Coordinates of C-alpha atoms in Angstrom, one line a residue:
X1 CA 0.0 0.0 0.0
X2 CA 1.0 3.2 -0.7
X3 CA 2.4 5.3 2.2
X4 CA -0.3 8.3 1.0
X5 CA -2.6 6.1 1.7
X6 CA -2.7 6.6 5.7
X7 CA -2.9 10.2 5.3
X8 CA -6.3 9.9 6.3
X9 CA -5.3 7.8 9.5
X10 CA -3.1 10.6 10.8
X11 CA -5.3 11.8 13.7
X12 CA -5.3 8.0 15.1
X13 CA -1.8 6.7 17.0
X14 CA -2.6 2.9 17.2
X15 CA 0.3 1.9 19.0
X16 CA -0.4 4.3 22.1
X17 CA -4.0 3.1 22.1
X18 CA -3.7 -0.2 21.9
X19 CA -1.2 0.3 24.7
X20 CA -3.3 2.0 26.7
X21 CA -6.5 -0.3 26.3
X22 CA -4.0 -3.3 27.8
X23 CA -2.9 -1.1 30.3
X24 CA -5.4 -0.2 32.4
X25 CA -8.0 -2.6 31.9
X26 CA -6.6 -4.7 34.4
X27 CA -5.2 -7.4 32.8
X28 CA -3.7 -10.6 34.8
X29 CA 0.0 -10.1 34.5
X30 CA 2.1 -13.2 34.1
X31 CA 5.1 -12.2 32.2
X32 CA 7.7 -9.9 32.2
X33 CA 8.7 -7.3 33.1
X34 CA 8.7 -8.0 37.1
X35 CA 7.2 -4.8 38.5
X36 CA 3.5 -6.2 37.2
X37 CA 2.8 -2.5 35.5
X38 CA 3.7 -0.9 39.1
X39 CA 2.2 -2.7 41.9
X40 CA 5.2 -4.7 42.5
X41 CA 7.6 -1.6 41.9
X42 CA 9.8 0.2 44.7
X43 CA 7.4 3.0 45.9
X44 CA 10.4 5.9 45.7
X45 CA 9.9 4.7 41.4
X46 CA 6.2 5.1 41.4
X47 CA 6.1 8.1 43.0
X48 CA 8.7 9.3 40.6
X49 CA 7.6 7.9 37.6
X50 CA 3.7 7.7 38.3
X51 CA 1.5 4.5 38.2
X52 CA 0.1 5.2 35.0
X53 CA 3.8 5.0 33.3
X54 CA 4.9 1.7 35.1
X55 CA 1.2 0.7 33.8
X56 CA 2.0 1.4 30.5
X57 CA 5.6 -0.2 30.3
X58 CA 4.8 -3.4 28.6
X59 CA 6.4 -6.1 27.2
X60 CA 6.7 -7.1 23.8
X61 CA 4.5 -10.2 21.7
X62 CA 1.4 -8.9 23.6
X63 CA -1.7 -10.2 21.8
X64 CA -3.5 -6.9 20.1
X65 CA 0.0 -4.8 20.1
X66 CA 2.3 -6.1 18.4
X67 CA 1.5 -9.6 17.6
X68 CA -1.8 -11.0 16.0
X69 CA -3.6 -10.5 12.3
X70 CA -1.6 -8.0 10.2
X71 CA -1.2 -5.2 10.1
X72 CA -0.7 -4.8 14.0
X73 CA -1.2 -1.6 15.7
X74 CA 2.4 -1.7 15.6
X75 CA 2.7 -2.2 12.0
X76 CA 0.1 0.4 11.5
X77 CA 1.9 3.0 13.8
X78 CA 4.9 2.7 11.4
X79 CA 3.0 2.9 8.5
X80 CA 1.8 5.8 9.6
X81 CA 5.3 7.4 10.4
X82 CA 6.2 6.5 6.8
X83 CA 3.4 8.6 5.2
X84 CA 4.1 11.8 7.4
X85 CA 7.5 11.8 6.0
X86 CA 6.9 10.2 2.7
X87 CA 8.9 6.9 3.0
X88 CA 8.0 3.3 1.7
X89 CA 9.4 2.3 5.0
X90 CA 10.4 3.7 8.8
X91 CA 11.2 1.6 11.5
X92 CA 11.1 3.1 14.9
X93 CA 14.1 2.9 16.8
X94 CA 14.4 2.6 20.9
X95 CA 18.2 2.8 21.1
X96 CA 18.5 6.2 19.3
X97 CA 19.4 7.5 15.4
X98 CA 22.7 5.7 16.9
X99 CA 21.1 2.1 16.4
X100 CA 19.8 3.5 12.6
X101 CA 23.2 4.5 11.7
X102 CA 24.3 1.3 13.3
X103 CA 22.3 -0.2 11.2
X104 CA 22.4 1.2 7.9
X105 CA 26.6 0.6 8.2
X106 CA 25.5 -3.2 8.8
X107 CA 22.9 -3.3 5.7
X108 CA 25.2 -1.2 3.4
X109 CA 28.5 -1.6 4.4
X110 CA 29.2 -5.2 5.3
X111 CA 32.9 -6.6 6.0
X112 CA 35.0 -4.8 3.2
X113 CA 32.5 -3.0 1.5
X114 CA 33.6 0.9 1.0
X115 CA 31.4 4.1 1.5
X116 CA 32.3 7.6 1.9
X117 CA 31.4 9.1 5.3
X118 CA 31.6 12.7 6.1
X119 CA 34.6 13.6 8.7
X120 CA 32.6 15.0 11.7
X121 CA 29.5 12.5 11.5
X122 CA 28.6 11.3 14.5
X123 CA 30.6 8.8 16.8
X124 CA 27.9 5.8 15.9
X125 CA 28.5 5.7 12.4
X126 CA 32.1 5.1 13.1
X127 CA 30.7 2.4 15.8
X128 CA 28.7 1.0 13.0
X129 CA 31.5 0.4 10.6
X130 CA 33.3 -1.7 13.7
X131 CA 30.5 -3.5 14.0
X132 CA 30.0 -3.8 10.5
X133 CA 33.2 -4.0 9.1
X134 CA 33.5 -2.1 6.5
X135 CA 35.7 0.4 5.2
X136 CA 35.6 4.5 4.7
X137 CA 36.9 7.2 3.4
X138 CA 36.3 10.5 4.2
X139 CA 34.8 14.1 2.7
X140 CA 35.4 17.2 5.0
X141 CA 32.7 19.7 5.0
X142 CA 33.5 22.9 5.4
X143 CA 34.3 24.6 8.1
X144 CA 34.2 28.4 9.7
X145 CA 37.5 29.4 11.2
X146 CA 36.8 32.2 12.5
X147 CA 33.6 30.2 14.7
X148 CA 35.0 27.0 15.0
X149 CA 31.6 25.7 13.5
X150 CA 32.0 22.7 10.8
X151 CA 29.1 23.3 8.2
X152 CA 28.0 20.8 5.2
X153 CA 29.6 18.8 2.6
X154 CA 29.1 20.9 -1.1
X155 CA 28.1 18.6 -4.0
X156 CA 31.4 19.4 -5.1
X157 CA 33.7 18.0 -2.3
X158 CA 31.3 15.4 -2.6
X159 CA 31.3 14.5 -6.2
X160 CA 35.5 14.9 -5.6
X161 CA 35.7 12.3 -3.0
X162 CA 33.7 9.9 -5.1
X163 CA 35.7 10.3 -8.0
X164 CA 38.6 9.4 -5.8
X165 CA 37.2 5.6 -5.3
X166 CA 35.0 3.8 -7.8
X167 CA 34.2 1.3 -5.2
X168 CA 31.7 3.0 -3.5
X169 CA 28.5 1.9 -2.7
X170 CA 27.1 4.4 -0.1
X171 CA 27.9 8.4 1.0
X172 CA 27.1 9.2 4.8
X173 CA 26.7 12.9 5.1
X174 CA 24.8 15.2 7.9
X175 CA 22.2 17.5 7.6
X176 CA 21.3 19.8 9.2
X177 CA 24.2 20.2 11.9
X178 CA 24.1 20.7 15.4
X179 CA 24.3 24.2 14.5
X180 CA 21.2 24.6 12.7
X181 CA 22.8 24.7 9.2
X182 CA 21.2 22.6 6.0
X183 CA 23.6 21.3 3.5
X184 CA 22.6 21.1 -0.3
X185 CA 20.9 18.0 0.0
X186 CA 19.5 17.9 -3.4
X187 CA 22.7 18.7 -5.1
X188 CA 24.4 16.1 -2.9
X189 CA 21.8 13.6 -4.0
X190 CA 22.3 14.7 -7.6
X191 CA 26.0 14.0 -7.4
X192 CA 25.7 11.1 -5.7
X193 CA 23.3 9.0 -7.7
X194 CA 25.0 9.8 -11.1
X195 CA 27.6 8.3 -9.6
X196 CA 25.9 4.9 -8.8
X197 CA 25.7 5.7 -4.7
X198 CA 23.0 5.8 -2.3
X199 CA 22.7 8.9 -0.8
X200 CA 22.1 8.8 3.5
X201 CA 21.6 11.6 5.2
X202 CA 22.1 11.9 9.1
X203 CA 19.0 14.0 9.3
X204 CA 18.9 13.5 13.4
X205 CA 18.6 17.2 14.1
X206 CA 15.9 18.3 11.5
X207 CA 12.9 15.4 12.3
X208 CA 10.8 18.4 11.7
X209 CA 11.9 19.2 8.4
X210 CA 9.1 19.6 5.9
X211 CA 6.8 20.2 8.4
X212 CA 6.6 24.0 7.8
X213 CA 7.2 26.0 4.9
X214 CA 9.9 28.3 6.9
X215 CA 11.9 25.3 7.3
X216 CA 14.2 23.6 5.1
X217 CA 12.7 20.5 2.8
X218 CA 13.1 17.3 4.3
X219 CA 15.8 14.8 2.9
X220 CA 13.8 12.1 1.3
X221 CA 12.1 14.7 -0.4
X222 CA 15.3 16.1 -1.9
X223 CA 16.2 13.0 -2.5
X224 CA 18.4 10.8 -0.4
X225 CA 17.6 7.1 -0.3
X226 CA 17.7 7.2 3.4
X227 CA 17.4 9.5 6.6
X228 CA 17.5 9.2 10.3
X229 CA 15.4 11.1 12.6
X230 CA 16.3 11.9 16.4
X231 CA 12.3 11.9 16.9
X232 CA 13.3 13.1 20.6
X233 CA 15.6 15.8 19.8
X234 CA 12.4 18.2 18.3
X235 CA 9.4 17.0 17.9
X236 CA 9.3 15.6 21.6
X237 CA 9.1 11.7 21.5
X238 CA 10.8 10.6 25.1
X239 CA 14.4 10.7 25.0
X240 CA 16.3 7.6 23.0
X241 CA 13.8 7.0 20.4
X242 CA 14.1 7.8 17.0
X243 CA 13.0 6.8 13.3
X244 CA 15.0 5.7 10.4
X245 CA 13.1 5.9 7.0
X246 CA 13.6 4.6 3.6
X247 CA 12.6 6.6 0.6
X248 CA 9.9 5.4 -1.8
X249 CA 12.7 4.9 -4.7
X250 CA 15.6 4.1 -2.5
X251 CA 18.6 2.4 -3.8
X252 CA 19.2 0.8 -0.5
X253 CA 17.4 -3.0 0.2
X254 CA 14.8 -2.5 2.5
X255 CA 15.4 -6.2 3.4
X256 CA 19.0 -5.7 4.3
X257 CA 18.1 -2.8 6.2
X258 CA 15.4 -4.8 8.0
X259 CA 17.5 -7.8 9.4
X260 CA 20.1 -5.0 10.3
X261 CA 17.6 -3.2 12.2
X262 CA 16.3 -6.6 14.2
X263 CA 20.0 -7.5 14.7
X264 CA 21.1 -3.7 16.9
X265 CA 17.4 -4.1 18.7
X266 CA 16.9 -5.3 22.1
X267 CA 14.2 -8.0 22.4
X268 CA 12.5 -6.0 24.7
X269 CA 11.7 -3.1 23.4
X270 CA 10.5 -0.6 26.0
X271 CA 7.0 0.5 24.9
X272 CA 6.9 4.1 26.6
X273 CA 9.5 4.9 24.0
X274 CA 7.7 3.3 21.6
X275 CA 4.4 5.0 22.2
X276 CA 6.3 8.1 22.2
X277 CA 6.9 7.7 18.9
X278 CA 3.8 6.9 17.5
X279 CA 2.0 10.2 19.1
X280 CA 5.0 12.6 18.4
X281 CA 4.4 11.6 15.1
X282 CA 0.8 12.1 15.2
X283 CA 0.9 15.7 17.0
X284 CA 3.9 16.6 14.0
X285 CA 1.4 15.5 11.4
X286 CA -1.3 16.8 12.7
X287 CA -1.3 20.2 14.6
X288 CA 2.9 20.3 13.4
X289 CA 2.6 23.8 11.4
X290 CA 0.8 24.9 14.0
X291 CA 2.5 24.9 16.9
X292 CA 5.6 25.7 14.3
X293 CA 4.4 28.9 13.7
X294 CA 4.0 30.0 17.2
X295 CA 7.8 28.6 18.1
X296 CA 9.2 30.2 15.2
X297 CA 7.6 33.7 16.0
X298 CA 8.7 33.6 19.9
X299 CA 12.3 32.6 18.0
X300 CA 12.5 35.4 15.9
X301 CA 11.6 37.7 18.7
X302 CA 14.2 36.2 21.3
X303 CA 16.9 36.3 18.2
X304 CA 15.9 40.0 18.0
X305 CA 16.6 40.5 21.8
X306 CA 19.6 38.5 22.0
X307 CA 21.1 40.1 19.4
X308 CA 20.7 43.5 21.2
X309 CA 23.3 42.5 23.8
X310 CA 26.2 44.2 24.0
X311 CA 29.3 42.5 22.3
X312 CA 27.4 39.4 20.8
X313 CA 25.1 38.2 17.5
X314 CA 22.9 35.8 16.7
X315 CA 24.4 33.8 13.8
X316 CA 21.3 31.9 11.3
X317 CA 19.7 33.2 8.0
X318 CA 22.6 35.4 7.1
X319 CA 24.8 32.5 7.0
X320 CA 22.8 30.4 3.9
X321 CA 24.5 30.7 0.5
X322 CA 27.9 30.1 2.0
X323 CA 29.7 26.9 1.1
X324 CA 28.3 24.2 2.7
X325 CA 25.2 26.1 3.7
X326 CA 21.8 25.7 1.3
X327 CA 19.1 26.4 4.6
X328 CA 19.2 27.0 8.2
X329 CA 16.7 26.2 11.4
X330 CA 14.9 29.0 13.1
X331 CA 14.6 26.4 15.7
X332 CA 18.6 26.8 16.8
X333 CA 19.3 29.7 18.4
X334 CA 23.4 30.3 17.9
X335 CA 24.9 33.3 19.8
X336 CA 28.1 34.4 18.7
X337 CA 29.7 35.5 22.2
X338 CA 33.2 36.4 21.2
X339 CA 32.6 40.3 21.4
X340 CA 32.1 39.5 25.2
X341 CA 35.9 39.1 26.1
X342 CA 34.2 35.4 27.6
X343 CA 34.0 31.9 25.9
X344 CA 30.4 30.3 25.2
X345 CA 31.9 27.7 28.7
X346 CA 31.9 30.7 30.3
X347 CA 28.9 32.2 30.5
X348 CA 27.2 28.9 30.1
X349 CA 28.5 28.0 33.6
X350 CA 26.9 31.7 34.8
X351 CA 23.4 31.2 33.4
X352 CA 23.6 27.4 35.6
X353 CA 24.6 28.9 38.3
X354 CA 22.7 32.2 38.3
X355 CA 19.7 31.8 36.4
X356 CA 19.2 27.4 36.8
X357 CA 19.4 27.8 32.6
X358 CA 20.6 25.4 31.0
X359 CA 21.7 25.6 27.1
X360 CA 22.4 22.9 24.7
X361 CA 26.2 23.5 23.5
X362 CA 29.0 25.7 24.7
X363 CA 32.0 25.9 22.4
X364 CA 34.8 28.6 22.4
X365 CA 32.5 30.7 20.8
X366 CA 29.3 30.1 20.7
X367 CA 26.2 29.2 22.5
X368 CA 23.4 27.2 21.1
X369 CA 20.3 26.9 22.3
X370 CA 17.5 24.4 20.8
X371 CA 13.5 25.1 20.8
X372 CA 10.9 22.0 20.7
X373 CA 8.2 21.8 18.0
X374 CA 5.8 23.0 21.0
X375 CA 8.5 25.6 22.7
X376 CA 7.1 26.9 25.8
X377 CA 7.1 30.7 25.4
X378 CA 7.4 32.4 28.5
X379 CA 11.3 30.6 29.2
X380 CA 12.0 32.1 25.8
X381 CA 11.1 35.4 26.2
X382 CA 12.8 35.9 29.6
X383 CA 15.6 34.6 28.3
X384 CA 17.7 37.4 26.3
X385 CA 17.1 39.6 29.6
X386 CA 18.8 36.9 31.9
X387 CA 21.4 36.7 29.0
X388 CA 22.1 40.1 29.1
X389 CA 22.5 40.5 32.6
X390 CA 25.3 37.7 33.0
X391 CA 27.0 39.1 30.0
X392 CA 26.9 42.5 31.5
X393 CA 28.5 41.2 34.4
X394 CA 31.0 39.0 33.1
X395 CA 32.2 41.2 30.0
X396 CA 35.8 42.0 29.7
X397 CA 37.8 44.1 27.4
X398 CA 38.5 42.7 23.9
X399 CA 37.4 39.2 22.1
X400 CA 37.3 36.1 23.4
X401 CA 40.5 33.5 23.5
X402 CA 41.3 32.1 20.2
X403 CA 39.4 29.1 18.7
X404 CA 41.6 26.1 18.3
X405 CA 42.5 25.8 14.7
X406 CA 40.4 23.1 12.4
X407 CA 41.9 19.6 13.3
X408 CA 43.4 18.1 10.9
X409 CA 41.3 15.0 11.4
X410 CA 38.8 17.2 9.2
X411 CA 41.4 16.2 6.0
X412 CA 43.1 13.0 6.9
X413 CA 42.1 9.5 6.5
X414 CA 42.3 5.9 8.0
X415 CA 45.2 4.2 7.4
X416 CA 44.3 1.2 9.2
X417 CA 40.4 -0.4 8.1
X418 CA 38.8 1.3 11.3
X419 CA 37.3 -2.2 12.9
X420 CA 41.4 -3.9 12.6
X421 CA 42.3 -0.8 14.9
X422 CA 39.2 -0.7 16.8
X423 CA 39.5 -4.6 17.8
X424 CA 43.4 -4.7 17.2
X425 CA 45.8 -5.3 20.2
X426 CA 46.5 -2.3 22.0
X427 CA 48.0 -0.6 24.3
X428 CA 48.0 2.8 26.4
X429 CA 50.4 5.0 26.5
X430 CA 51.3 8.9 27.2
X431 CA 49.5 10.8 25.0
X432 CA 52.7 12.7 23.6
X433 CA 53.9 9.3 23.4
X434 CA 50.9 8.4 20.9
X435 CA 51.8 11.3 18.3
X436 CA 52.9 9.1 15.5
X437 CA 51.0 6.0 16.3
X438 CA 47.6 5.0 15.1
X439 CA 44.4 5.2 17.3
X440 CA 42.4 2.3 18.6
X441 CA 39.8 4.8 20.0
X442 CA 37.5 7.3 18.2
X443 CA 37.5 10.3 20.8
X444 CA 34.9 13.0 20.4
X445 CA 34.0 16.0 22.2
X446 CA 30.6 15.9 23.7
X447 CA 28.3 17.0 23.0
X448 CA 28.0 17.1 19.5
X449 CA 29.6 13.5 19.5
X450 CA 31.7 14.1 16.4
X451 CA 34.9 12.2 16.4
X452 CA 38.1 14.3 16.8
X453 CA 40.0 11.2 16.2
X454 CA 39.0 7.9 14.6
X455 CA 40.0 4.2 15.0
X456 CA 43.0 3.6 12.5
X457 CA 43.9 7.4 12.3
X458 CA 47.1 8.5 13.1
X459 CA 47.7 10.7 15.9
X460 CA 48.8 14.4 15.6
X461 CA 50.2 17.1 17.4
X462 CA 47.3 18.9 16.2
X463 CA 44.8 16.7 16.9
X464 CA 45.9 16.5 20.4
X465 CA 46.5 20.3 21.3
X466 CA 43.0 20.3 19.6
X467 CA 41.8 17.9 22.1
X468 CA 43.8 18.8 25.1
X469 CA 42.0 22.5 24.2
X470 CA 38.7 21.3 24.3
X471 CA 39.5 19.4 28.1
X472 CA 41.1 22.2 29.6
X473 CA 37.9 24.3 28.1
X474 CA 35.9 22.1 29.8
X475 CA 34.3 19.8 27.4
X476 CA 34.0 16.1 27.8
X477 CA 35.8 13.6 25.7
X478 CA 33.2 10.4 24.7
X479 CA 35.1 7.1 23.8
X480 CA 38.6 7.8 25.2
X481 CA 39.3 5.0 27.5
X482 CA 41.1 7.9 29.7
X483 CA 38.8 10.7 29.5
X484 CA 41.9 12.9 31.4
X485 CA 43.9 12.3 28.1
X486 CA 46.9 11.7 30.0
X487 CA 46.6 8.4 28.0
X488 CA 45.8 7.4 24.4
X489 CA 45.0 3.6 23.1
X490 CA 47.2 2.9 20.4
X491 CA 47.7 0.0 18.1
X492 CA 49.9 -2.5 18.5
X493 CA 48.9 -5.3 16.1
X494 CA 46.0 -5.6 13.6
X495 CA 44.0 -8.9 14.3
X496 CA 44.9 -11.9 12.7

């Protein structure tokens, strides 16, 4: 059946109501999970969590959920996904966009198989390709300098990087970025399917995409073969659920795709995360422009505000038609705090400690603050004035410190297959030591989760002033085994 032909069916979420009608009908419980939908739970959880939750937390093969005649209400719930974003098929994912790109790497890169993978995707694809093992190479996207802010990959570095391998059967790139910035998704597309390569698009920051017409298009409709949705990041499913949808002419086996999926999935789903899904998705298809247009007005007034302070600006719109850069997100809110004298750590720490605000990302920079499809207003507005009165305390004479230059890891590539390094013997040893060596570990600063350093890289002084900056700035480092950095894993022998 055609995915428009649940459009009508939109208003319904089958999954959350046939988890409800179990629920509290007062079913006999004899299976898992233990707490017998909350009377058998400890009483600090339900008063925490709420007997109604623990009543709803349900196992899977339930008669009338997701087992019984086809289609289930869980089957219908994803059908219904697929249609709001126009996809032949969407799987909904409990363990994050992480277990889609895991995924994917497993359907379209099995052991030896080459794709292209853009340098600062996230930490899982690289996890993916271990698990997978396959190989990469990598396209850098551009990057900002003077912001420290890595934008898009152009159809032109990508059509470049293809040309340089004509073994290439899939290209990983990321759209929109943490920062709020669309890449040229149609042009990447373009590039990539005259070249015989599925196009898949890391779209876990823009699950709203094509859900207004101020925002940028959504990917299938531009034409990748697949996307990934952080369903929790925006459009307010619970956190660690996700979607990962297939596009209606996708060059990518939806039967591959489908034992990959099964293969990174618990067996025991949760169904709170599941449900979540299914009625984000409804209120998105549903009543999604409309609460859009309220968040995006109360955005462009608190853009206004904030970029009335003294010494910063709000970077978005201005930025499109640079390099890398074909659409931005009202729905990121990036201050450019360098005219301050302070870094983004800085005054991120002050609005904590002052104001109990808490914003998304700090960098050297910038802050970055992220609205919700259904962005409570009055937060917002206050906002810029508690802004203004930390900066005006904390404001020194003269620019912020220096941003540490690009690292190199933006150019360079593997020179050891990343799943020999990752399951290779190794050893740790002082980081100056490691400068020379290659990595067993993909490092990233968190958030956004993009690797600094990959398995199979080789470590450089750059890349570790780079990371050493970031530490002593006071970001966290994700997959180092010594999150200090007074040690690095290195290689010592590829497995046999």
């Amino acid at each position: 059946m055609s995915p428009d032909a649940h459009f009508g069916e939109q208003p319904t979420a089958p999954y959350l109501e046939a988890i409800v009608s179990y629920g509290f009908r007062g079913s006999r419980r004899f299976h898992v999970p233990g707490h017998k939908g909350g009377a058998g739970a400890d009483p600090g959880l339900r008063n925490a969590l709420g007997d109604r939750a623990l009543a709803l937390d349900i196992a899977q093969d339930i008669e009338g959920i997701d087992i019984g005649p086809s289609p289930t209400p869980y089957e219908r719930a994803e059908q219904l996904a697929a249609a709001a974003y126009g996809a032949s098929r969407t799987w909904f994912l409990t363990n994050g966009a992480t277990q889609g790109n895991h995924a994917l790497c497993l359907a379209v890169a099995p052991l030896g198989a080459h794709v292209l993978v853009q340098r600062n995707s996230h930490a899982s694809v690289i996890d993916g390709l271990v698990l997978s093992g396959g190989t990469a190479s990598f396209v850098a996207p551009e990057y900002d300098v003077e912001l420290g802010m890595a934008h898009g990959v152009t159809p032109e570095a990508l059509a470049a990087a293809l040309g340089r391998a004509a073994d290439i059967g899939a290209a990983f790139i990321v759209s929109p970025t943490y920062y709020g910035m669309a890449a040229d998704v149609r042009g990447c597309a373009e590039v990539a399917h005259a070249a015989g390569v599925a196009l898949i698009v890391d779209c876990a920051w823009g699950s709203h995409f094509g859900f207004h017409p101020a925002l940028p298009e959504s990917p299938l409709r531009l034409g990748a073969d697949a996307m990934l949705a952080s369903t929790h990041k925006i459009v307010g499913s619970l956190t660690q659920s996700a979607m990962l949808h297939l596009a209606t002419d996708s060059r990518i086996d939806a039967d591959a795709v489908a034992r990959a999926v099964r293969l990174v999935r618990s067996t025991s789903p949760n169904s709170l995360l599941l449900a979540s899904l299914d009625s984000a998705r409804r209120q998105l298809a549903v009543h999604g422009e409309a609460l859009l247009d309220r968040t995006l007005a109360a955005s462009a007034r608190a853009r206004v505000a904030i970029d009335a302070v003294s010494g910063c600006s709000v970077v978005g719109e201005a930025m499109v038609g640079r390099p890398g850069i074909a659409g931005w997100d009202p729905l990121r809110i990036v201050i450019d705090v360098r005219g301050t004298g302070c870094t983004g750590y800085e005054l991120a720490a002050a609005l904590r400690a002052t104001y109990d605000t808490y914003v998304e990302l700090a960098t050297h920079a910038t802050l970055v603050l992220v609205l919700g499809l259904g962005q409570p207003v009055e937060p917002l507005e206050s906002f810029p004035h508690d802004f203004a009165e930390v900066v005006r305390r904390m404001a020194r004479a003269g620019r912020g410190p220096a941003i540490a230059r690009p690292p190199a890891a933006l150019e360079q590539q593997t020179v050891v297959p990343i799943r020999n390094a990752f399951l290779g013997v190794g050893e740790s040893v002082p980081t100056d030591d490691a400068i020379g060596r290659i990595s067993c570990e993909s490092i990233a600063g968190y958030p956004p989760g993009v690797p600094t350093l990959l398995p199979g890289e080789r470590v450089t002084a750059e890349v570790v002033a780079y990371l050493r900056e970031l530490t002593t700035a006071g970001a966290r480092l994700h997959g180092a085994a010594d999150p200090s950095l007074a040690t690095i894993r290195v290689l010592v022998r590829e497995p046999t």
